[in-house]
Coordinates of C-alpha atoms and ligand atoms in Angstrom, one line a residue:
X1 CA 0.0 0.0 0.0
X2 CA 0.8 3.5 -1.2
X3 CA 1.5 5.5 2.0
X4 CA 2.4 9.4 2.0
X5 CA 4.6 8.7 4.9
X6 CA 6.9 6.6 2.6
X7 CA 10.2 8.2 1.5
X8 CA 9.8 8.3 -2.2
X9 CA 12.8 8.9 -5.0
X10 CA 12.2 10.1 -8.2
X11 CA 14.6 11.6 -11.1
X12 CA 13.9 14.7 -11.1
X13 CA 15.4 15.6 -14.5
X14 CA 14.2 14.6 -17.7
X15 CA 15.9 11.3 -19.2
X16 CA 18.6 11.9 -22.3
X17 CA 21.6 13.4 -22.4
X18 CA 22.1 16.4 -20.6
X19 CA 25.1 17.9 -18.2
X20 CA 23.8 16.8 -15.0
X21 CA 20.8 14.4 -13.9
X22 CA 19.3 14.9 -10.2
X23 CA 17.9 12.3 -8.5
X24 CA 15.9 13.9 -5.2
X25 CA 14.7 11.8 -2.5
X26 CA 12.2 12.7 0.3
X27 CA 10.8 11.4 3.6
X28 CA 11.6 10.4 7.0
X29 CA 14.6 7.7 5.6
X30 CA 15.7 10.6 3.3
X31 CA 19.3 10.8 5.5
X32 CA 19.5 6.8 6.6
X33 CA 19.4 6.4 2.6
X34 CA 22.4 9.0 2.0
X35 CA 23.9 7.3 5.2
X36 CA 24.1 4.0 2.8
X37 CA 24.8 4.8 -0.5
X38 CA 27.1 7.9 -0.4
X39 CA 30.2 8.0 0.7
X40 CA 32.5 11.2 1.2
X41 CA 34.1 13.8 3.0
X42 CA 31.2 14.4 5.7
X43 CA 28.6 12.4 6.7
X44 CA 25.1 13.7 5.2
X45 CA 23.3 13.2 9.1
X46 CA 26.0 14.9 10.3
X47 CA 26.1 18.4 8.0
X48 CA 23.6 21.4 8.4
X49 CA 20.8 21.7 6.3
X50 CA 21.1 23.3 2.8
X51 CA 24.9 21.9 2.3
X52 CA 26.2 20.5 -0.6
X53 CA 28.9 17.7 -0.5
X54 CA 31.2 16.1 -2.6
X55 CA 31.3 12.4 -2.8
X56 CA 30.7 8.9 -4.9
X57 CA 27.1 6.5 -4.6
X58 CA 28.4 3.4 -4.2
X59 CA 26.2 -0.3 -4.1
X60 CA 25.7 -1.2 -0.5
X61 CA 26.1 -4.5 -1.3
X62 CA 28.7 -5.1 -3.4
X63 CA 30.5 -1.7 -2.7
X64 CA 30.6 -1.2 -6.1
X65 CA 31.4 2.6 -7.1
X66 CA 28.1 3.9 -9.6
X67 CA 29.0 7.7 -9.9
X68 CA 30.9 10.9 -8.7
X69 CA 28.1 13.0 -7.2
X70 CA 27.2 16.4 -5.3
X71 CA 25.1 15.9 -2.6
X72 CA 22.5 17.9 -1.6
X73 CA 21.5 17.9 2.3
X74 CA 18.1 19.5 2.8
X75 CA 16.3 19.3 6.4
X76 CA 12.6 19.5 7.4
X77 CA 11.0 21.7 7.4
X78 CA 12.6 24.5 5.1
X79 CA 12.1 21.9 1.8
X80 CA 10.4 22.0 -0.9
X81 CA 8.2 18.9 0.4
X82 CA 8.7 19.7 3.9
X83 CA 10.5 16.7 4.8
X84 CA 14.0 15.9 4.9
X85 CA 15.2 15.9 1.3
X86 CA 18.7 14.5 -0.3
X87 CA 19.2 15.7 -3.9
X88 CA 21.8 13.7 -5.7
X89 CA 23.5 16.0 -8.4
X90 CA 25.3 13.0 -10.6
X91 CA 26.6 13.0 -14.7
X92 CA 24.0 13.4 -16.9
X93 CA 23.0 10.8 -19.2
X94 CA 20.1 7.7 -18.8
X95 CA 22.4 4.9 -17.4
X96 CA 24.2 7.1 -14.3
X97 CA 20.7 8.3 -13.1
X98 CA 18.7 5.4 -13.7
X99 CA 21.8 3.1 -11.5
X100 CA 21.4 5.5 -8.4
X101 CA 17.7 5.6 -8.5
X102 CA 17.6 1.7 -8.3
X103 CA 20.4 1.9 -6.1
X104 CA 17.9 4.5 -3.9
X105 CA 15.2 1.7 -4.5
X106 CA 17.1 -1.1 -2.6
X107 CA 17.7 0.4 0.3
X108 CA 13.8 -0.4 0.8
X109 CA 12.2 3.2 -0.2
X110 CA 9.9 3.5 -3.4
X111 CA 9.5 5.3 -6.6
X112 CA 7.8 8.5 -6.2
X113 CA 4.3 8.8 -8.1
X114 CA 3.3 11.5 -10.7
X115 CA 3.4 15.1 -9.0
X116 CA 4.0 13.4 -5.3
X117 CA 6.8 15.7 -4.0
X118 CA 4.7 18.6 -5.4
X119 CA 1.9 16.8 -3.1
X120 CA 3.6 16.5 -0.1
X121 CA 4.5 19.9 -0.4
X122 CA 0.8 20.6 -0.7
X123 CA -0.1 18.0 1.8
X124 CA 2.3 19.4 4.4
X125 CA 1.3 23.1 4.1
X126 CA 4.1 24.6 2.4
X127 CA 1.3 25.3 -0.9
X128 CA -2.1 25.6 -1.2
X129 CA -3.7 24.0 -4.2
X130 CA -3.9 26.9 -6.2
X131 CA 0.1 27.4 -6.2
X132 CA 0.5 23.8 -6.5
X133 CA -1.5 24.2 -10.1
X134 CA 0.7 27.3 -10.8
X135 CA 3.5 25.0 -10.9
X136 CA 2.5 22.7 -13.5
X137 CA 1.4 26.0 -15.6
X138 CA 5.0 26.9 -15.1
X139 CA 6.2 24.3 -16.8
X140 CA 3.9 24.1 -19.7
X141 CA 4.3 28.1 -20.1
X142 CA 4.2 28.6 -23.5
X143 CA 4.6 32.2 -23.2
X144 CA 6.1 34.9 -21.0
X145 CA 3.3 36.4 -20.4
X146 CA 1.8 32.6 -19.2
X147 CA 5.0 32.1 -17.1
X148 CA 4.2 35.6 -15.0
X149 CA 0.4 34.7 -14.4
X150 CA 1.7 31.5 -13.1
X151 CA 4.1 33.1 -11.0
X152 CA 1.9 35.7 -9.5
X153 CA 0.3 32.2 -8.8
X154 CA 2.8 30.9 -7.3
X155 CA 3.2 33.8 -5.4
X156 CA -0.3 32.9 -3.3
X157 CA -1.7 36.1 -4.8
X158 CA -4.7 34.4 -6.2
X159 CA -5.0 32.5 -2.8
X160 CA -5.1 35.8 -1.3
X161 CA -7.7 36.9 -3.2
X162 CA -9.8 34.1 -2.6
X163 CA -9.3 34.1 1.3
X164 CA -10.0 37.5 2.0
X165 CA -13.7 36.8 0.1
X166 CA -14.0 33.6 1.9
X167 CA -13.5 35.7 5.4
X168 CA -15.8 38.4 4.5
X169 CA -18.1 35.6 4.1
X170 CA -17.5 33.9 7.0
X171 CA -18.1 37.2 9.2
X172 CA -21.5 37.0 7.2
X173 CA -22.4 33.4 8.0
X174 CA -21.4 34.0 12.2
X175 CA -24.2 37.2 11.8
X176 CA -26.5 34.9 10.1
X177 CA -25.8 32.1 12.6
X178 CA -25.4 34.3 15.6
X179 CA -29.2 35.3 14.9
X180 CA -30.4 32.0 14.9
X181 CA -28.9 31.3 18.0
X182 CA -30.1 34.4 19.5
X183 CA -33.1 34.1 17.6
X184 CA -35.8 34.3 21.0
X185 CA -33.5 37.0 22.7
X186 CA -33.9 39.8 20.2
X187 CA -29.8 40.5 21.0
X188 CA -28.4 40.6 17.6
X189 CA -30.4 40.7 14.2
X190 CA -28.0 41.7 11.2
X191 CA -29.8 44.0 9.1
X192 CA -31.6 43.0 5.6
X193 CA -30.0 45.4 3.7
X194 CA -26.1 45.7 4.6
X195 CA -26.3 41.3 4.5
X196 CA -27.9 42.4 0.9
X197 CA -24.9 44.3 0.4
X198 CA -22.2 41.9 1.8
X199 CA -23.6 39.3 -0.7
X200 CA -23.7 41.7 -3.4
X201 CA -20.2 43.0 -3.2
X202 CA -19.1 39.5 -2.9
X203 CA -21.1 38.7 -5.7
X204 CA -19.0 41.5 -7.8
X205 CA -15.8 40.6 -7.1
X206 CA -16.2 37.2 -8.4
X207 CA -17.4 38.9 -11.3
X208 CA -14.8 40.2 -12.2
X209 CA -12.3 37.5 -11.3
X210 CA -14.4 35.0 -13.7
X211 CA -14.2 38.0 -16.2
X212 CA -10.5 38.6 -16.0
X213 CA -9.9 34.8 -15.4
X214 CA -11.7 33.7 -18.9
X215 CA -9.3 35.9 -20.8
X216 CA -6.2 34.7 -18.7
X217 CA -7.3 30.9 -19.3
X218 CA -5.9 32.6 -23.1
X219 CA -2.5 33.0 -21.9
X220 CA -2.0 29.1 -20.5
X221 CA -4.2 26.9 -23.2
X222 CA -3.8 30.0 -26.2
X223 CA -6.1 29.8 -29.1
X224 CA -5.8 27.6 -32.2
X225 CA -6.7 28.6 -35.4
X226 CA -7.6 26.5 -39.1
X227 CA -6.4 28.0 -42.4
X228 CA -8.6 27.4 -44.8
X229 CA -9.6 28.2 -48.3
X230 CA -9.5 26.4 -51.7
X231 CA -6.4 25.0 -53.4
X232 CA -3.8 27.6 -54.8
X233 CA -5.3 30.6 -52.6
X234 CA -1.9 30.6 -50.9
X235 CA -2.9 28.8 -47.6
X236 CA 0.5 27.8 -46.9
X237 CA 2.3 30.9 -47.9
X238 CA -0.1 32.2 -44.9
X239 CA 0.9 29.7 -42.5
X240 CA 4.7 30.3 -43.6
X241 CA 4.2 33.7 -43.3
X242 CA 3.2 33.5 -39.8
X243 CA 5.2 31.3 -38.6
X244 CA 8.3 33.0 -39.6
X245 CA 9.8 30.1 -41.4
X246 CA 9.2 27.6 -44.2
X247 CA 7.0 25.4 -42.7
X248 CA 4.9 24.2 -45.3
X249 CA 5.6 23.1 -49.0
X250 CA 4.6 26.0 -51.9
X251 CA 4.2 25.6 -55.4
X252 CA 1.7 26.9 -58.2
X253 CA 0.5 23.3 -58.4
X254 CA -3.5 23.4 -57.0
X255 CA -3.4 20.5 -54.3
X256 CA 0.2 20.8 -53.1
X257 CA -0.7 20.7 -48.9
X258 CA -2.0 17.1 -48.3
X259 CA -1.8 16.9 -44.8
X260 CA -2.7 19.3 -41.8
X261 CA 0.5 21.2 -40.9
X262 CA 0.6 22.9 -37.6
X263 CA 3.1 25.5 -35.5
X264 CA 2.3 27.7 -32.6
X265 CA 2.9 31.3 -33.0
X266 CA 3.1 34.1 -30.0
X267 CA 1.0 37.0 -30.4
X268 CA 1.0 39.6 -27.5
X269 CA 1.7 36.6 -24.9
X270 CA -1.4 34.5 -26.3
X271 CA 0.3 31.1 -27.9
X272 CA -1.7 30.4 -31.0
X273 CA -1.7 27.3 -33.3
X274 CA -1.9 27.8 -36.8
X275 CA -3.1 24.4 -38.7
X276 CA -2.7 24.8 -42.7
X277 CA -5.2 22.5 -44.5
X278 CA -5.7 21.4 -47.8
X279 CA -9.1 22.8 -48.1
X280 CA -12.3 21.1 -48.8
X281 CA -12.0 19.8 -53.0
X282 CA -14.2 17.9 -54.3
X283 CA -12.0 14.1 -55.2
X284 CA -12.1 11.2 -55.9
X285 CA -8.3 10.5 -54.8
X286 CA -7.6 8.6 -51.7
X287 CA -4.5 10.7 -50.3
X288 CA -6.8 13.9 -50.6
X289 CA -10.0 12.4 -49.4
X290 CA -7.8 11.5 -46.5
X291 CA -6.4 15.2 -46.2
X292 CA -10.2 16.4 -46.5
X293 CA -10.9 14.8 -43.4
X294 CA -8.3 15.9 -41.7
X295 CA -9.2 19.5 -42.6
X296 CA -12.9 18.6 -41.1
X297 CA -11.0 17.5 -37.7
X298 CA -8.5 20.6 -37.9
X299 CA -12.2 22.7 -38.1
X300 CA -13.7 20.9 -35.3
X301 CA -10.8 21.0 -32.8
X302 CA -9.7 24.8 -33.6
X303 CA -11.4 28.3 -31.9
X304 CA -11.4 29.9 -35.3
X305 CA -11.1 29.7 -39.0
X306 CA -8.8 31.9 -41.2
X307 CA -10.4 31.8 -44.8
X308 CA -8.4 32.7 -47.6
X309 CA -9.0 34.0 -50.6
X310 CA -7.0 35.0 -53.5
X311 CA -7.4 38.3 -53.8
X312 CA -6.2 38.7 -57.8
X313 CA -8.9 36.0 -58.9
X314 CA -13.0 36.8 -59.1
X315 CA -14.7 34.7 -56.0
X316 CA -15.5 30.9 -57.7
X317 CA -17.9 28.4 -57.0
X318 CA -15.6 26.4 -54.5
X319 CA -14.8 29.6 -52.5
X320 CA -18.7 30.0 -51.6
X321 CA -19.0 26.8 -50.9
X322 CA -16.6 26.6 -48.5
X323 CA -17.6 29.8 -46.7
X324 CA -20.7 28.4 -46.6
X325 CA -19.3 25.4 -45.2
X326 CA -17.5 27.1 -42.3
X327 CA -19.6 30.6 -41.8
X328 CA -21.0 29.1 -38.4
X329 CA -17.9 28.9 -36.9
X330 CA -15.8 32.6 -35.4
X331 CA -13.6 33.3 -38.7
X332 CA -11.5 36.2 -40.4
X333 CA -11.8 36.7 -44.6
X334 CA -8.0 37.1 -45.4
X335 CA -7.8 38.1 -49.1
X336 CA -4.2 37.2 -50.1
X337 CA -2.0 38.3 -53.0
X338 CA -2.8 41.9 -52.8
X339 CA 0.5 42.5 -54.5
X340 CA -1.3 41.6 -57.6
X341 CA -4.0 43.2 -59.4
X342 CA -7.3 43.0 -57.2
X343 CA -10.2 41.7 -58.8
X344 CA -12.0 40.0 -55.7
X345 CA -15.4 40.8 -54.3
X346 CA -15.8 39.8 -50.8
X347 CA -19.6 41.3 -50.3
X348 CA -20.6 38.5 -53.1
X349 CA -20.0 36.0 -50.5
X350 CA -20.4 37.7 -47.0
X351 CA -24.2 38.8 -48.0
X352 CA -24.3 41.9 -46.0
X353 CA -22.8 40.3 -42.8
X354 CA -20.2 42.0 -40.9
X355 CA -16.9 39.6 -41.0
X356 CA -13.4 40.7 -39.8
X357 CA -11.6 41.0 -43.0
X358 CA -7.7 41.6 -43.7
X359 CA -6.0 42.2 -47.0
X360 CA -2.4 40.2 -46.7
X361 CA 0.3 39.3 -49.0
X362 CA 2.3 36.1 -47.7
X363 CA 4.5 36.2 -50.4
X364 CA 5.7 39.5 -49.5
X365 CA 4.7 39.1 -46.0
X366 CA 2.5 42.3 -45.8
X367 CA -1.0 42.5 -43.9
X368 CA 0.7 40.4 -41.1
X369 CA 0.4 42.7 -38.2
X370 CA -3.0 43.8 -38.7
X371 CA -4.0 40.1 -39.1
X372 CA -2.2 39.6 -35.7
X373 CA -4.6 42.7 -34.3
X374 CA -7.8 40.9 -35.6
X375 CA -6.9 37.5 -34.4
X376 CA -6.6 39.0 -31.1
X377 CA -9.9 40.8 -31.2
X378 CA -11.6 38.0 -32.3
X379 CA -9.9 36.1 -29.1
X380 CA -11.3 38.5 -27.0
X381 CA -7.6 39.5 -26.1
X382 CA -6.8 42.8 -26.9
X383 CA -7.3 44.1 -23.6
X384 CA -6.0 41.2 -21.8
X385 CA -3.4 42.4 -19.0
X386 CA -1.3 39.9 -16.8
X387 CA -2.9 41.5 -12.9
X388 CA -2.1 39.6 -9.9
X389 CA -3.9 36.9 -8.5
X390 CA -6.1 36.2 -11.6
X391 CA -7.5 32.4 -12.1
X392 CA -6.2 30.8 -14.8
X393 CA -7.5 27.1 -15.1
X394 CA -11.1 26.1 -15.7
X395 CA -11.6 24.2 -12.6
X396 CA -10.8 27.7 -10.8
X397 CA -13.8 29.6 -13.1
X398 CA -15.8 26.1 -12.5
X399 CA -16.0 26.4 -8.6
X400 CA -16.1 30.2 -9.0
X401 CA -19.2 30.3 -10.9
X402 CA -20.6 27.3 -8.3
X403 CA -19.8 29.9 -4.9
X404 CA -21.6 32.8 -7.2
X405 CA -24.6 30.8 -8.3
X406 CA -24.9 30.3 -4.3
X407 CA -24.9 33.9 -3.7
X408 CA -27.5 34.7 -5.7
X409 CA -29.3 32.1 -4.3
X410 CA -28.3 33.6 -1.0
X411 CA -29.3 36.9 -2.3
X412 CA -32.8 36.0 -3.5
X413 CA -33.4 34.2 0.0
X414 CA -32.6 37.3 1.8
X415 CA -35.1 39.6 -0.6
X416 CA -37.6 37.3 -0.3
X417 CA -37.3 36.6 3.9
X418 CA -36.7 33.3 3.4
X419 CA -35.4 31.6 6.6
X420 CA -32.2 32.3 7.7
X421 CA -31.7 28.5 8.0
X422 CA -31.3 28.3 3.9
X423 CA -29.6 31.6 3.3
X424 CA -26.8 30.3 5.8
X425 CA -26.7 27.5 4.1
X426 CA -26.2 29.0 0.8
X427 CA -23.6 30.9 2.0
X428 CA -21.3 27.5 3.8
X429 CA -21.6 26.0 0.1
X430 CA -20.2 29.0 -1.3
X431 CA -17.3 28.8 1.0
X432 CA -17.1 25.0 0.2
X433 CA -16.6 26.1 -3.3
X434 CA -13.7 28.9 -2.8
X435 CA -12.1 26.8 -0.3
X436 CA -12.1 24.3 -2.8
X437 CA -9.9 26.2 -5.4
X438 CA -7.2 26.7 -2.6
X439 CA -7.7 23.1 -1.9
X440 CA -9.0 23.6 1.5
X441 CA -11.9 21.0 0.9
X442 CA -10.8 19.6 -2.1
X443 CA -12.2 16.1 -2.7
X444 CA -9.6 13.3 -2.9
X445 CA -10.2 12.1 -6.6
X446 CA -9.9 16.1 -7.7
X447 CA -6.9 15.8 -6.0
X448 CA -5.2 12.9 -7.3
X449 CA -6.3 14.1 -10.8
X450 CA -4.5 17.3 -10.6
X451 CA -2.0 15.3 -9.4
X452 CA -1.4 13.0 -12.0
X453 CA -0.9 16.0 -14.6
X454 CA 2.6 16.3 -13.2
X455 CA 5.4 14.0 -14.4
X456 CA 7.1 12.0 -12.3
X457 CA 10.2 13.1 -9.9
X458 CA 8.3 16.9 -9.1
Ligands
GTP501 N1 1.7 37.0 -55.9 C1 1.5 36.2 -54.8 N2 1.6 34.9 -54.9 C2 1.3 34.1 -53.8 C3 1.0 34.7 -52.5 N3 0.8 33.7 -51.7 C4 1.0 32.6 -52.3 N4 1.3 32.8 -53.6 C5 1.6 31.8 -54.6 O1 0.4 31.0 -54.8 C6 0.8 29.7 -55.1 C7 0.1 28.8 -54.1 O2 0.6 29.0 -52.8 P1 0.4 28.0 -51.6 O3 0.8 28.7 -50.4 O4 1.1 26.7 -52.0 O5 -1.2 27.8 -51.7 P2 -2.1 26.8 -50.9 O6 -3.4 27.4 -50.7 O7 -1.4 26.2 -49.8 O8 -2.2 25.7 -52.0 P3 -2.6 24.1 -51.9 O9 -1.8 23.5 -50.8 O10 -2.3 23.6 -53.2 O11 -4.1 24.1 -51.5 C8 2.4 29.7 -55.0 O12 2.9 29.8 -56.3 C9 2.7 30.9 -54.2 O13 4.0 31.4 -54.5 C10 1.0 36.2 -52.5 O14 0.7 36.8 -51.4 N5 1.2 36.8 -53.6
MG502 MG1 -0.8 24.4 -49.3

């Protein structure tokens, strides 16, 4: 059985090649481990904490030597887990790693699951749940931008945010009880209208965290986008254009792109995905029927659709079609090859509705910018600013939404006199939901899930 007072070991750097591997081990053993596998200068039970010594792991039983190592002595409760912690600095590589990690093993600890040090931590205080999230979204920071909302994360400045509502609530609920305890004494009534007013106000700030949180969710899980248009209209030259580089294969021949071609772009701190498609021809050949499905997945699993035209040709047949095809969907009209002679007319197809439209030219990489400025409007992004202690993952708008859905109920009980019974009520689920997102009464299995998104050895 799985026991969070095992000591657990774990590399803690990703396998290949590299200049150095760590192997980190934490727990109440941490020090009896280092006692019998390391041997050099000082003894690790012996040195103060946060010291780093030199030395060699060596097989307790067969006293064979496995590496030249720095070891790093790190004592409870000023670790990243809170325990005692050894971190084992050895060569990099798979083999050197992989040897003192089984070497680790047979003293009689076990392998670390996904995200367990990052648990303890959590388990033990030293993070709520809300900073233990903003670690993962450090590491999968596509951005800057994403990498300082996680930090201000990190930083407990969401936490913050959500504890200072959860006390004004909780003065609320000890009025609200206080009068029922009171209830035949007449001492203390709360009156209608400021409890009105503490809900409201409540009410408004998460508001405006769910507001400013939906647009942040932008800066961690960015936007995708499918390029699409029919053959020749210089779909790839877009996506080439975009990206910066020669991504995708271009030639005058109609039907060059076969497969869905993808590369994440940075605009303004939102990572975007740019998929280039090979339209939606009518064929009978297998390869492009093939690629014509994948174009219908590419439209499914994007936010938005970039349709191309070519701006030097009169709209065709297969350009209406496909508009038609994809209208329902958010999308931008790009009209490409406006270094040539224009002869397009976009109103044929739009019918009078208002679309974002952009004149480009990907071969001579014009238009670009203010394609960049209408992607973002059409994200919703343009005014999207990195403040402190803003949520960023769903299951942070999720429970907000759940505390504000309570409030209102709360709200409406207190307009319509309803006993003070249900409004208190009300009120305790809303703080069940924002002490949720800070992990306070966080459900085992939502643990463990968030859990499991980290790798193995943080
Ligand atoms: N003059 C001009 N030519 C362009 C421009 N963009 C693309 N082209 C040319 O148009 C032709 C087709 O470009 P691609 O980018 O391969 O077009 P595509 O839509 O990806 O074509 P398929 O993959 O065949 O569907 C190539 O000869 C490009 O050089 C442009 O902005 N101006
Ligand atoms: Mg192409």
């Amino acid at each position: 059985m799985v026991s969070d007072n095992d000591t657990i070991v774990a590399i803690a750097t990703p396998s290949g090649a590299g200049g150095i591997s760590v192997i980190r081990v934490s727990g109440n053993d941490a020090f009896v481990v280092a006692e019998k596998i390391f041997k050099g200068n000082s003894s690790p039970q012996e040195i103060g904490s946060h010291r780093v010594i030199y030395g060699k792991i060596v097989d307790p039983v067969t006293d064979e030597d496995i590496d030249k190592v720095l070891l790093t002595v790190m004592r409870s409760p000023k670790t990243y887990t809170g325990e005692d912690t050894i971190e084992i600095s050895c060569h990099g590589g798979i083999v050197p790693a992989q040897r003192i990690l089984e070497t680790c093993i047979s003293t009689g600890i076990r392998m670390a699951e996904r995200g367990e040090f990052t648990k303890r931590a959590f388990l033990n205080g030293k993070l709520d749940l809300a900073q233990a999230e903003a670690i993962l979204d450090i590491f999968s920071a596509k951005t800057r931008e994403g990498l300082r909302g996680a930090l201000y994360q990190l930083d407990g400045l969401l936490s913050k945010k959500i504890k200072i509502l959860k006390d004004s609530l909780v003065s609320l609920q000890c009025d609200i009880e206080l009068s029922l305890d009171f209830a035949d004494e007449d001492i203390y009534v709360p009156e209608k209208g400021s409890v009105l007013e503490k809900i409201n106000s409540t009410i408004d700030i998460i508001n405006e965290l769910i507001k400013k949180g939906k647009s942040a969710s932008l800066l961690r899980d960015g936007a995708s986008a499918a390029i699409i248009g029919k053959p020749n209209v210089g779909k790839s030259s877009l996506l080439n254009a975009l990206l910066l580089e020669e991504r995708a294969i271009v030639t005058p021949v109609p039907g060059t792109t076969r497969d869905v071609i993808d590369g994440w772009i940075n605009i303004n701190g939102i990572p975007l995905k740019i998929c280039d498609t090979c339209g939606f021809q009518d064929t009978e050949n297998i390869i492009e029927t093939i690629g014509i499905e994948k174009t219908k997945e590419a439209m499914e699993t994007t936010s938005f659709s970039l349709f191309v035209t070519d701006g030097s040709l009169e709209l065709e047949k297969e350009d209406r079609e496909i508009f038609t095809r994809i209208k329902k969907k958010p999308l931008i009209i790009v009209i490409n090859k406006v270094d040539l002679p224009k002869r397009v007319n976009i109103s044929d197809i739009v019918n009078g509705s208002s679309y974002p439209i952009c004149e480009v030219s990907a071969k001579e990489h014009t238009g670009i910018e203010q394609l960049n400025e209408e992607i973002l409007k059409l994200i919703g992004a343009t005014e999207l600013k990195i403040d402190e202690g803003i949520p960023t993952r769903t299951r942070h708008l999720d429970l907000l939404s759940r505390a504000k859905k309570c409030l209102v109920n709360a709200n409406i009980g207190v307009s319509e006199n309803k006993s003070p019974e249900l409004i208190a009520l009300d009120i305790k689920e809303a703080l069940n939901s924002l002490g949720e997102i800070i992990g306070e009464v966080t459900p085992k299995e939502i643990l463990d899930k968030i859990f499991q998104e980290f790798c193995i050895g943080k």
